[in-house]
CSV table of C-alpha atoms and ligand atoms in Angstrom, one decimal:
chain,number,residue,atom,x,y,z
A,1,UNK,CA,62.7,6.7,94.3
A,2,UNK,CA,66.3,5.6,94.6
A,3,UNK,CA,69.0,8.0,95.8
A,4,UNK,CA,70.5,8.1,92.3
A,5,UNK,CA,67.1,9.1,90.9
A,6,UNK,CA,66.7,11.9,93.5
A,7,UNK,CA,70.1,13.1,92.7
A,8,UNK,CA,69.5,13.3,89.0
A,9,UNK,CA,66.2,15.0,89.5
A,10,UNK,CA,68.0,17.6,91.7
A,11,UNK,CA,70.5,18.0,88.9
A,12,UNK,CA,67.7,18.8,86.5
A,13,UNK,CA,66.3,21.4,89.0
A,14,UNK,CA,69.7,22.9,89.5
A,15,UNK,CA,70.3,23.2,85.7
A,16,UNK,CA,66.9,24.8,85.3
A,17,UNK,CA,67.7,27.4,88.0
A,18,UNK,CA,71.1,28.3,86.4
A,19,UNK,CA,69.9,28.3,82.8
A,20,UNK,CA,66.5,30.0,83.4
A,21,UNK,CA,66.3,31.5,86.8
A,22,UNK,CA,62.9,30.9,88.4
A,23,UNK,CA,62.3,27.7,90.3
A,24,UNK,CA,60.7,24.9,88.2
A,25,UNK,CA,57.3,23.7,89.2
A,26,UNK,CA,58.3,20.1,89.3
A,27,UNK,CA,60.3,17.3,87.7
A,28,UNK,CA,59.1,14.4,85.6
A,29,UNK,CA,61.2,11.4,84.5
A,30,UNK,CA,61.2,8.4,82.2
A,31,UNK,CA,63.5,5.4,82.2
A,32,UNK,CA,65.7,3.8,79.6
A,33,UNK,CA,65.0,0.2,78.8
A,34,UNK,CA,66.6,-3.2,78.1
A,35,UNK,CA,65.0,-5.5,75.7
A,36,UNK,CA,65.0,-9.0,77.2
A,37,UNK,CA,64.2,-10.6,73.9
A,38,UNK,CA,62.6,-9.7,70.5
A,39,UNK,CA,65.1,-7.8,68.4
A,40,UNK,CA,64.1,-6.0,65.2
A,41,UNK,CA,60.7,-7.6,65.4
A,42,UNK,CA,59.0,-4.3,66.3
A,43,UNK,CA,59.0,-2.8,62.8
A,44,UNK,CA,57.9,-6.2,61.5
A,45,UNK,CA,54.6,-5.9,63.4
A,46,UNK,CA,55.9,-8.6,65.8
A,47,UNK,CA,56.5,-9.2,69.5
A,48,UNK,CA,59.0,-7.7,71.9
A,49,UNK,CA,59.6,-8.1,75.7
A,50,UNK,CA,61.5,-5.1,77.0
A,51,UNK,CA,61.6,-3.8,80.6
A,52,UNK,CA,62.2,-0.3,81.9
A,53,UNK,CA,65.4,0.1,83.9
A,54,UNK,CA,66.4,2.2,87.0
A,55,UNK,CA,68.3,4.7,84.9
A,56,UNK,CA,66.2,7.7,84.1
A,57,UNK,CA,66.1,11.0,82.3
A,58,UNK,CA,64.6,13.7,84.5
A,59,UNK,CA,63.2,17.0,83.2
A,60,UNK,CA,62.5,20.1,85.3
A,61,UNK,CA,59.8,22.3,83.9
A,62,UNK,CA,59.1,26.0,84.5
A,63,UNK,CA,56.1,27.6,82.8
A,64,UNK,CA,56.6,30.8,80.8
A,65,UNK,CA,54.3,33.7,80.1
A,66,UNK,CA,54.7,33.5,76.3
A,67,UNK,CA,54.1,30.6,73.9
A,68,UNK,CA,57.8,29.7,73.5
A,69,UNK,CA,59.8,26.7,74.5
A,70,UNK,CA,63.4,26.5,75.6
A,71,UNK,CA,65.4,23.3,76.2
A,72,UNK,CA,68.8,22.7,77.8
A,73,UNK,CA,70.5,19.5,78.8
A,74,UNK,CA,73.4,18.7,81.2
A,75,UNK,CA,74.4,16.3,78.5
A,76,UNK,CA,76.1,19.0,76.5
A,77,UNK,CA,76.8,21.9,78.8
A,78,UNK,CA,80.5,21.5,78.9
A,79,UNK,CA,81.1,21.6,75.2
A,80,UNK,CA,78.7,24.3,74.2
A,81,UNK,CA,79.8,27.9,74.6
A,82,UNK,CA,76.4,29.5,74.9
A,83,UNK,CA,75.2,27.1,77.6
A,84,UNK,CA,73.4,25.0,75.0
A,85,UNK,CA,69.9,26.5,75.4
A,86,UNK,CA,67.8,26.0,72.3
A,87,UNK,CA,64.7,28.1,71.9
A,88,UNK,CA,61.7,28.1,69.5
A,89,UNK,CA,58.2,29.5,69.3
A,90,UNK,CA,55.6,26.8,69.9
A,91,UNK,CA,53.8,27.9,66.6
A,92,UNK,CA,57.2,27.7,64.8
A,93,UNK,CA,57.6,24.0,65.5
A,94,UNK,CA,55.1,23.1,62.7
A,95,UNK,CA,57.4,25.0,60.3
A,96,UNK,CA,60.6,23.3,61.5
A,97,UNK,CA,59.3,19.7,61.6
A,98,UNK,CA,59.8,17.7,59.6
A,99,UNK,CA,61.1,19.7,56.6
A,100,UNK,CA,63.5,22.2,58.3
A,101,UNK,CA,64.7,19.9,61.1
A,102,UNK,CA,68.3,20.5,60.1
A,103,UNK,CA,68.0,24.0,61.6
A,104,UNK,CA,67.5,22.4,65.0
A,105,UNK,CA,70.5,20.9,66.9
A,106,UNK,CA,70.2,17.2,66.8
A,107,UNK,CA,69.6,16.5,70.5
A,108,UNK,CA,67.0,19.3,70.7
A,109,UNK,CA,64.9,17.6,68.0
A,110,UNK,CA,63.9,15.0,70.6
A,111,UNK,CA,62.2,17.3,73.2
A,112,UNK,CA,61.1,19.9,70.6
A,113,UNK,CA,59.8,17.1,68.4
A,114,UNK,CA,57.7,15.7,71.3
A,115,UNK,CA,56.3,19.2,71.9
A,116,UNK,CA,55.4,19.5,68.2
A,117,UNK,CA,53.8,16.0,68.0
A,118,UNK,CA,51.8,16.6,71.2
A,119,UNK,CA,50.4,19.9,69.9
A,120,UNK,CA,49.5,18.2,66.6
A,121,UNK,CA,47.9,15.2,68.4
A,122,UNK,CA,45.9,17.5,70.6
A,123,UNK,CA,44.9,19.7,67.7
A,124,UNK,CA,45.8,22.6,70.0
A,125,UNK,CA,46.4,26.2,69.0
A,126,UNK,CA,50.1,26.6,69.7
A,127,UNK,CA,49.6,30.2,70.5
A,128,UNK,CA,47.3,29.3,73.4
A,129,UNK,CA,49.5,26.7,74.9
A,130,UNK,CA,51.6,27.5,78.0
A,131,UNK,CA,55.2,28.2,77.2
A,132,UNK,CA,57.8,26.1,79.0
A,133,UNK,CA,61.4,26.0,80.0
A,134,UNK,CA,62.8,22.5,80.2
A,135,UNK,CA,66.0,21.3,81.7
A,136,UNK,CA,67.2,17.7,81.4
A,137,UNK,CA,69.6,15.6,83.4
A,138,UNK,CA,70.0,11.9,82.9
A,139,UNK,CA,71.8,8.8,84.1
A,140,UNK,CA,70.8,6.8,81.1
A,141,UNK,CA,74.0,5.9,79.1
A,142,UNK,CA,73.7,7.5,75.6
A,143,UNK,CA,74.0,5.3,72.5
A,144,UNK,CA,74.5,2.1,74.5
A,145,UNK,CA,71.3,0.5,73.3
A,146,UNK,CA,69.5,1.4,76.5
A,147,UNK,CA,67.3,3.9,74.7
A,148,UNK,CA,68.3,7.3,76.1
A,149,UNK,CA,66.2,8.6,73.2
A,150,UNK,CA,63.0,7.1,74.5
A,151,UNK,CA,63.8,8.3,78.0
A,152,UNK,CA,64.2,12.0,76.9
A,153,UNK,CA,61.0,11.6,74.8
A,154,UNK,CA,59.0,10.0,77.6
A,155,UNK,CA,60.1,12.5,80.2
A,156,UNK,CA,59.2,15.4,77.9
A,157,UNK,CA,55.9,13.8,76.9
A,158,UNK,CA,54.6,13.2,80.5
A,159,UNK,CA,55.8,16.6,81.6
A,160,UNK,CA,54.1,18.5,78.8
A,161,UNK,CA,51.0,16.4,78.7
A,162,UNK,CA,50.4,17.2,82.4
A,163,UNK,CA,51.3,20.9,82.1
A,164,UNK,CA,49.1,21.3,79.0
A,165,UNK,CA,46.2,19.3,80.6
A,166,UNK,CA,46.1,16.7,77.8
A,167,UNK,CA,44.4,13.5,78.7
A,168,UNK,CA,46.6,11.0,76.9
A,169,UNK,CA,47.4,7.5,78.2
A,170,UNK,CA,50.8,5.7,78.1
A,171,UNK,CA,50.4,4.1,74.6
A,172,UNK,CA,49.3,7.5,73.2
A,173,UNK,CA,52.3,9.2,74.6
A,174,UNK,CA,54.5,6.5,73.3
A,175,UNK,CA,53.1,7.2,69.8
A,176,UNK,CA,54.0,10.8,70.3
A,177,UNK,CA,57.6,9.9,71.2
A,178,UNK,CA,57.9,7.7,68.2
A,179,UNK,CA,56.5,10.3,65.9
A,180,UNK,CA,59.0,12.8,67.2
A,181,UNK,CA,61.9,10.3,66.7
A,182,UNK,CA,60.7,9.3,63.2
A,183,UNK,CA,59.8,12.7,61.8
A,184,UNK,CA,61.5,15.4,63.9
A,185,UNK,CA,64.8,13.5,64.5
A,186,UNK,CA,64.6,11.5,61.3
A,187,UNK,CA,65.4,8.0,62.8
A,188,UNK,CA,63.1,5.3,61.4
A,189,UNK,CA,62.6,3.4,64.7
A,190,UNK,CA,59.7,1.3,65.9
A,191,UNK,CA,57.5,1.7,69.0
A,192,UNK,CA,59.1,-0.6,71.4
A,193,UNK,CA,61.4,1.8,73.3
A,194,UNK,CA,58.7,4.3,74.0
A,195,UNK,CA,56.2,1.7,75.1
A,196,UNK,CA,58.7,0.2,77.5
A,197,UNK,CA,59.7,3.6,78.9
A,198,UNK,CA,56.1,4.7,79.3
A,199,UNK,CA,54.5,1.5,80.6
A,200,UNK,CA,57.3,-0.1,82.7
A,201,UNK,CA,56.5,-1.8,86.0
A,202,UNK,CA,58.8,-2.8,88.9
A,203,UNK,CA,60.0,-6.5,88.6
A,204,UNK,CA,58.1,-6.9,85.3
A,205,UNK,CA,58.6,-6.8,81.5
A,206,UNK,CA,56.2,-5.4,78.9
A,207,UNK,CA,55.0,-8.0,76.4
A,208,UNK,CA,54.1,-5.9,73.5
A,209,UNK,CA,52.3,-6.8,70.3
A,210,UNK,CA,53.7,-4.2,67.9
A,211,UNK,CA,50.8,-4.6,65.5
A,212,UNK,CA,47.9,-4.1,67.9
A,213,UNK,CA,49.9,-2.2,70.5
A,214,UNK,CA,48.4,-4.4,73.1
A,215,UNK,CA,50.7,-4.6,76.1
A,216,UNK,CA,50.7,-7.1,78.9
A,217,UNK,CA,52.7,-6.9,82.1
A,218,UNK,CA,54.7,-10.1,82.6
A,219,UNK,CA,56.3,-10.8,86.0
A,220,UNK,CA,60.0,-11.4,85.7
A,221,UNK,CA,60.7,-12.7,89.2
A,222,UNK,CA,64.4,-12.2,88.9
A,223,UNK,CA,64.9,-11.3,92.6
A,224,UNK,CA,62.9,-14.3,93.9
A,225,UNK,CA,64.9,-16.6,91.6
A,226,UNK,CA,68.2,-15.1,92.9
A,227,UNK,CA,69.0,-13.7,89.5
A,228,UNK,CA,70.5,-10.4,88.3
A,229,UNK,CA,70.6,-8.9,84.9
A,230,UNK,CA,74.0,-7.7,83.9
A,231,UNK,CA,74.5,-5.2,81.2
A,232,UNK,CA,77.9,-5.3,79.4
A,233,UNK,CA,78.2,-2.1,77.5
A,234,UNK,CA,80.9,-2.6,74.8
A,235,UNK,CA,81.3,1.2,74.3
A,236,UNK,CA,81.0,0.6,70.6
A,237,UNK,CA,78.6,3.4,69.4
A,238,UNK,CA,75.9,2.4,67.1
A,239,UNK,CA,74.2,4.9,64.8
A,240,UNK,CA,70.8,4.6,63.3
A,241,UNK,CA,72.0,7.0,60.6
A,242,UNK,CA,74.4,4.4,59.1
A,243,UNK,CA,73.1,2.0,56.5
A,244,UNK,CA,72.8,-1.3,58.4
A,245,UNK,CA,69.5,-0.6,60.1
A,246,UNK,CA,67.8,0.6,56.9
A,247,UNK,CA,69.2,-2.3,54.9
A,248,UNK,CA,67.7,-4.8,57.4
A,249,UNK,CA,64.4,-3.0,57.3
A,250,UNK,CA,64.4,-3.1,53.5
A,251,UNK,CA,65.2,-6.8,53.5
A,252,UNK,CA,62.3,-7.6,55.8
A,253,UNK,CA,60.0,-5.6,53.6
A,254,UNK,CA,61.2,-7.5,50.5
A,255,UNK,CA,60.6,-10.8,52.2
A,256,UNK,CA,57.1,-9.9,53.4
A,257,UNK,CA,56.2,-8.6,49.9
A,258,UNK,CA,57.5,-11.9,48.3
A,259,UNK,CA,55.2,-13.8,50.7
A,260,UNK,CA,52.3,-11.5,49.9
A,261,UNK,CA,51.8,-10.4,53.5
A,262,UNK,CA,51.8,-7.0,55.1
A,263,UNK,CA,54.7,-7.8,57.5
A,264,UNK,CA,56.9,-10.7,58.6
A,265,UNK,CA,54.7,-11.1,61.6
A,266,UNK,CA,52.4,-13.0,59.3
A,267,UNK,CA,55.0,-15.6,58.3
A,268,UNK,CA,55.2,-18.7,60.5
A,269,UNK,CA,58.2,-21.0,60.8
A,270,UNK,CA,56.4,-23.6,58.7
A,271,UNK,CA,56.3,-21.0,55.8
A,272,UNK,CA,60.1,-20.6,55.7
A,273,UNK,CA,60.8,-23.3,53.2
A,274,UNK,CA,58.5,-21.6,50.7
A,275,UNK,CA,60.1,-18.2,51.4
A,276,UNK,CA,63.5,-19.8,50.7
A,277,UNK,CA,62.4,-20.3,47.1
A,278,UNK,CA,61.2,-16.8,46.6
A,279,UNK,CA,64.0,-14.5,47.8
A,280,UNK,CA,67.8,-14.4,47.7
A,281,UNK,CA,69.8,-16.2,50.4
A,282,UNK,CA,70.7,-13.0,52.4
A,283,UNK,CA,67.1,-11.8,52.4
A,284,UNK,CA,66.0,-15.2,53.5
A,285,UNK,CA,68.3,-15.3,56.5
A,286,UNK,CA,67.2,-11.8,57.5
A,287,UNK,CA,63.6,-13.0,57.4
A,288,UNK,CA,64.4,-16.2,59.2
A,289,UNK,CA,65.8,-14.2,62.1
A,290,UNK,CA,62.5,-12.2,62.4
A,291,UNK,CA,60.2,-15.3,62.1
A,292,UNK,CA,62.2,-17.3,64.7
A,293,UNK,CA,62.7,-14.3,67.0
A,294,UNK,CA,58.9,-13.7,67.1
A,295,UNK,CA,58.5,-17.3,68.2
A,296,UNK,CA,61.2,-17.0,70.8
A,297,UNK,CA,59.4,-14.0,72.4
A,298,UNK,CA,56.2,-16.0,72.7
A,299,UNK,CA,58.2,-19.0,74.1
A,300,UNK,CA,59.9,-16.7,76.6
A,301,UNK,CA,56.6,-15.3,77.9
A,302,UNK,CA,55.2,-18.8,78.3
A,303,UNK,CA,58.4,-20.1,79.9
A,304,UNK,CA,58.4,-17.1,82.4
A,305,UNK,CA,54.9,-17.8,83.4
A,306,UNK,CA,55.2,-21.6,83.6
A,307,UNK,CA,58.7,-22.2,84.8
A,308,UNK,CA,60.2,-18.8,85.9
A,309,UNK,CA,63.2,-16.9,84.7
A,310,UNK,CA,65.9,-19.5,85.3
A,311,UNK,CA,64.4,-21.5,82.4
A,312,UNK,CA,64.7,-18.8,79.7
A,313,UNK,CA,68.5,-19.0,79.2
A,314,UNK,CA,68.5,-21.2,76.0
A,315,UNK,CA,66.0,-18.8,74.4
A,316,UNK,CA,68.4,-15.8,75.0
A,317,UNK,CA,71.3,-17.8,73.6
A,318,UNK,CA,69.4,-18.8,70.5
A,319,UNK,CA,68.3,-15.2,70.0
A,320,UNK,CA,72.0,-14.1,70.0
A,321,UNK,CA,73.0,-16.8,67.5
A,322,UNK,CA,70.2,-15.7,65.2
A,323,UNK,CA,71.3,-12.1,65.3
A,324,UNK,CA,74.9,-13.0,64.8
A,325,UNK,CA,74.5,-15.5,62.0
A,326,UNK,CA,71.2,-14.7,60.2
A,327,UNK,CA,70.6,-11.0,60.8
A,328,UNK,CA,74.3,-10.2,61.1
A,329,UNK,CA,74.0,-7.2,63.4
A,330,UNK,CA,76.4,-8.3,66.1
A,331,UNK,CA,80.0,-7.1,66.3
A,332,UNK,CA,83.0,-9.0,67.8
A,333,UNK,CA,82.8,-7.1,71.1
A,334,UNK,CA,79.2,-8.3,71.6
A,335,UNK,CA,80.0,-11.9,70.7
A,336,UNK,CA,82.9,-11.8,73.1
A,337,UNK,CA,80.7,-10.4,75.9
A,338,UNK,CA,78.1,-13.2,75.3
A,339,UNK,CA,80.7,-16.0,75.1
A,340,UNK,CA,82.6,-14.8,78.2
A,341,UNK,CA,79.3,-14.5,80.2
A,342,UNK,CA,78.1,-18.0,79.2
A,343,UNK,CA,81.6,-19.4,79.8
A,344,UNK,CA,81.5,-18.0,83.4
A,345,UNK,CA,78.2,-19.6,84.1
A,346,UNK,CA,75.5,-17.1,83.0
A,347,UNK,CA,72.0,-18.6,82.7
A,348,UNK,CA,71.7,-16.9,79.3
A,349,UNK,CA,73.2,-14.0,77.4
A,350,UNK,CA,72.6,-12.0,74.2
A,351,UNK,CA,73.2,-8.7,72.6
A,352,UNK,CA,70.4,-6.3,73.1
A,353,UNK,CA,69.2,-3.3,71.2
A,354,UNK,CA,69.6,-2.5,67.5
A,355,UNK,CA,73.0,-4.0,67.1
A,356,UNK,CA,76.3,-2.8,65.4
A,357,UNK,CA,77.5,-2.0,68.9
A,358,UNK,CA,75.9,-1.1,72.2
A,359,UNK,CA,75.4,-3.6,75.0
A,360,UNK,CA,75.0,-7.3,75.7
A,361,UNK,CA,72.9,-8.6,78.6
A,362,UNK,CA,73.6,-11.6,80.8
A,363,UNK,CA,71.1,-13.3,83.2
A,364,UNK,CA,73.2,-14.5,86.1
A,365,UNK,CA,72.7,-15.9,89.5
A,366,UNK,CA,73.3,-13.3,92.3
A,367,UNK,CA,76.5,-15.2,93.4
A,368,UNK,CA,78.2,-15.2,90.0
A,369,UNK,CA,77.8,-11.5,89.1
A,370,UNK,CA,81.4,-10.7,90.0
A,371,UNK,CA,82.7,-13.8,88.2
A,372,UNK,CA,80.8,-13.1,85.0
A,373,UNK,CA,81.9,-9.4,85.1
A,374,UNK,CA,85.5,-10.4,85.6
A,375,UNK,CA,85.3,-12.9,82.8
A,376,UNK,CA,84.0,-10.3,80.4
A,377,UNK,CA,86.7,-7.8,81.4
A,378,UNK,CA,89.4,-10.4,80.9
A,379,UNK,CA,88.0,-11.5,77.5
A,380,UNK,CA,87.9,-7.9,76.3
A,381,UNK,CA,91.5,-7.3,77.4
A,382,UNK,CA,92.7,-10.5,75.8
A,383,UNK,CA,91.1,-9.4,72.5
A,384,UNK,CA,92.5,-5.9,72.7
A,385,UNK,CA,89.1,-4.3,73.0
A,386,UNK,CA,88.4,-1.2,75.1
A,387,UNK,CA,87.3,-2.2,78.6
A,388,UNK,CA,83.5,-2.6,78.8
A,389,UNK,CA,81.3,-0.8,81.3
A,390,UNK,CA,79.4,-3.4,83.4
A,391,UNK,CA,76.4,-2.8,85.7
A,392,UNK,CA,73.2,-4.5,86.8
A,393,UNK,CA,69.8,-3.3,85.8
A,394,UNK,CA,66.6,-3.6,87.8
A,395,UNK,CA,63.1,-3.8,86.1
A,396,UNK,CA,61.6,-0.5,87.1
A,397,UNK,CA,58.6,1.8,86.8
A,398,UNK,CA,57.7,3.8,83.7
A,399,UNK,CA,57.5,7.5,83.1
A,400,UNK,CA,55.8,9.6,85.8
A,401,UNK,CA,56.0,12.8,87.7
A,402,UNK,CA,58.8,12.4,90.3
B,501,LIG,P1,70.1,5.3,72.5
B,501,LIG,O1,68.6,5.6,72.4
B,501,LIG,O2,70.4,3.9,72.2
B,501,LIG,O3,70.8,5.8,73.7
B,501,LIG,P2,70.0,7.1,70.2
B,501,LIG,O4,70.9,7.4,69.1
B,501,LIG,O5,68.7,6.5,69.8
B,501,LIG,O6,70.7,6.1,71.2
B,501,LIG,O7,69.7,8.4,71.0
B,501,LIG,C1,70.7,9.1,71.5
B,501,LIG,C2,70.5,10.6,71.3
B,501,LIG,O8,69.4,11.1,72.0
B,501,LIG,C3,71.7,11.4,71.7
B,501,LIG,O9,72.7,11.5,70.8
B,501,LIG,C4,71.0,12.8,71.9
B,501,LIG,O10,70.9,13.4,70.7
B,501,LIG,C5,69.7,12.4,72.5
B,501,LIG,N1,69.6,12.4,73.9
B,501,LIG,C6,69.4,11.3,74.7
B,501,LIG,N2,69.4,11.6,76.0
B,501,LIG,C7,69.7,12.9,76.1
B,501,LIG,C8,69.8,13.9,77.2
B,501,LIG,N3,69.7,13.5,78.4
B,501,LIG,N4,70.1,15.2,76.8
B,501,LIG,C9,70.2,15.5,75.5
B,501,LIG,N5,70.0,14.7,74.5
B,501,LIG,C10,69.8,13.4,74.7
B,502,LIG,MG1,67.4,5.3,70.8
């Protein structure tokens, strides 16, 4: 584990000790993720190619003698007068979720939602399950499109599954996380983030078929090719609660229904002219993004395998253009980041994550990291945008006990 990872795990232990007293039995962690390509394709039953990053959320776990669960996070200690501990009976979770979730502070719905979904999936009697005190510390930037939500879900899921003796594999735990996010938090997200966080491998991406949930590890070979992946976080906060995400999902469903198929996954590029005659112009462009993006994911996987990562730049750039022009989920800050990176010699660049803010990624040669970062900073300053946060990410291992 990296020094940073050890430090964050120590912070989770220290928080556990101050909030709850007794020494935790261990720490578990799960990473955030970057999506290399395949945006908004997940809920269309399509393909995505994310990888887990080195930023992780750690959870320290201490068992309790009763069937209760407490959660606390360093994330909100400073602003919260009572220290931010949220507590519930494990049997009470089934009453809170999903109907009375408003009674639970929003952040706590993630870990408590995972506990609830795990108990339901295991068909366990919540009164017979070991109570737990959980303390979280994280270095995953929140709301930057790097999926801090999947990281907190994944860390909770692996910690509780091991403590409760549940034999669930990575994809099963990913489903638990997704259910927590959809039903306990109330965010209608797909399965990509959780799968990346649970299944990540060093130096590799996860090629995921979101219909079958079949996942293949695809070597990225960035280091061998002398490449780095730069994240340019615009600082513009996205929110799944706002209308844009739901509107895009609805448009995709309309287009699939017009074509008489279960999802846009079943529409090929050759079918697009027919779709154009069936739906309005905006719905058509939304669908065209999904159909072409699915193809770009397949092309990226093939290109990585046949030619290596230096050859995927054009696919990244085409993906960004499609999100900007057809799906219309980019913002000026993201476009500026991508243009500046490409202008400074990046191999490829695109916005990543759900859009409406968050981060862009740029694939750059090792030597040009500083030049690309400087170009992005200068372009933001020239446009009057708040300075971006820029850092490199390394494809890393998925959720595990530390
Ligand atoms: P993203 O996944 O892109 O970072 P989301 O809106 O999906 O953004 O999830 C962010 C939310 O997840 C936060 O607002 C908070 O409620 C919760 N969260 C994530 N990480 C933590 C953490 N370490 N501690 C407490 N809550 C967290
Ligand atoms: Mg998220």
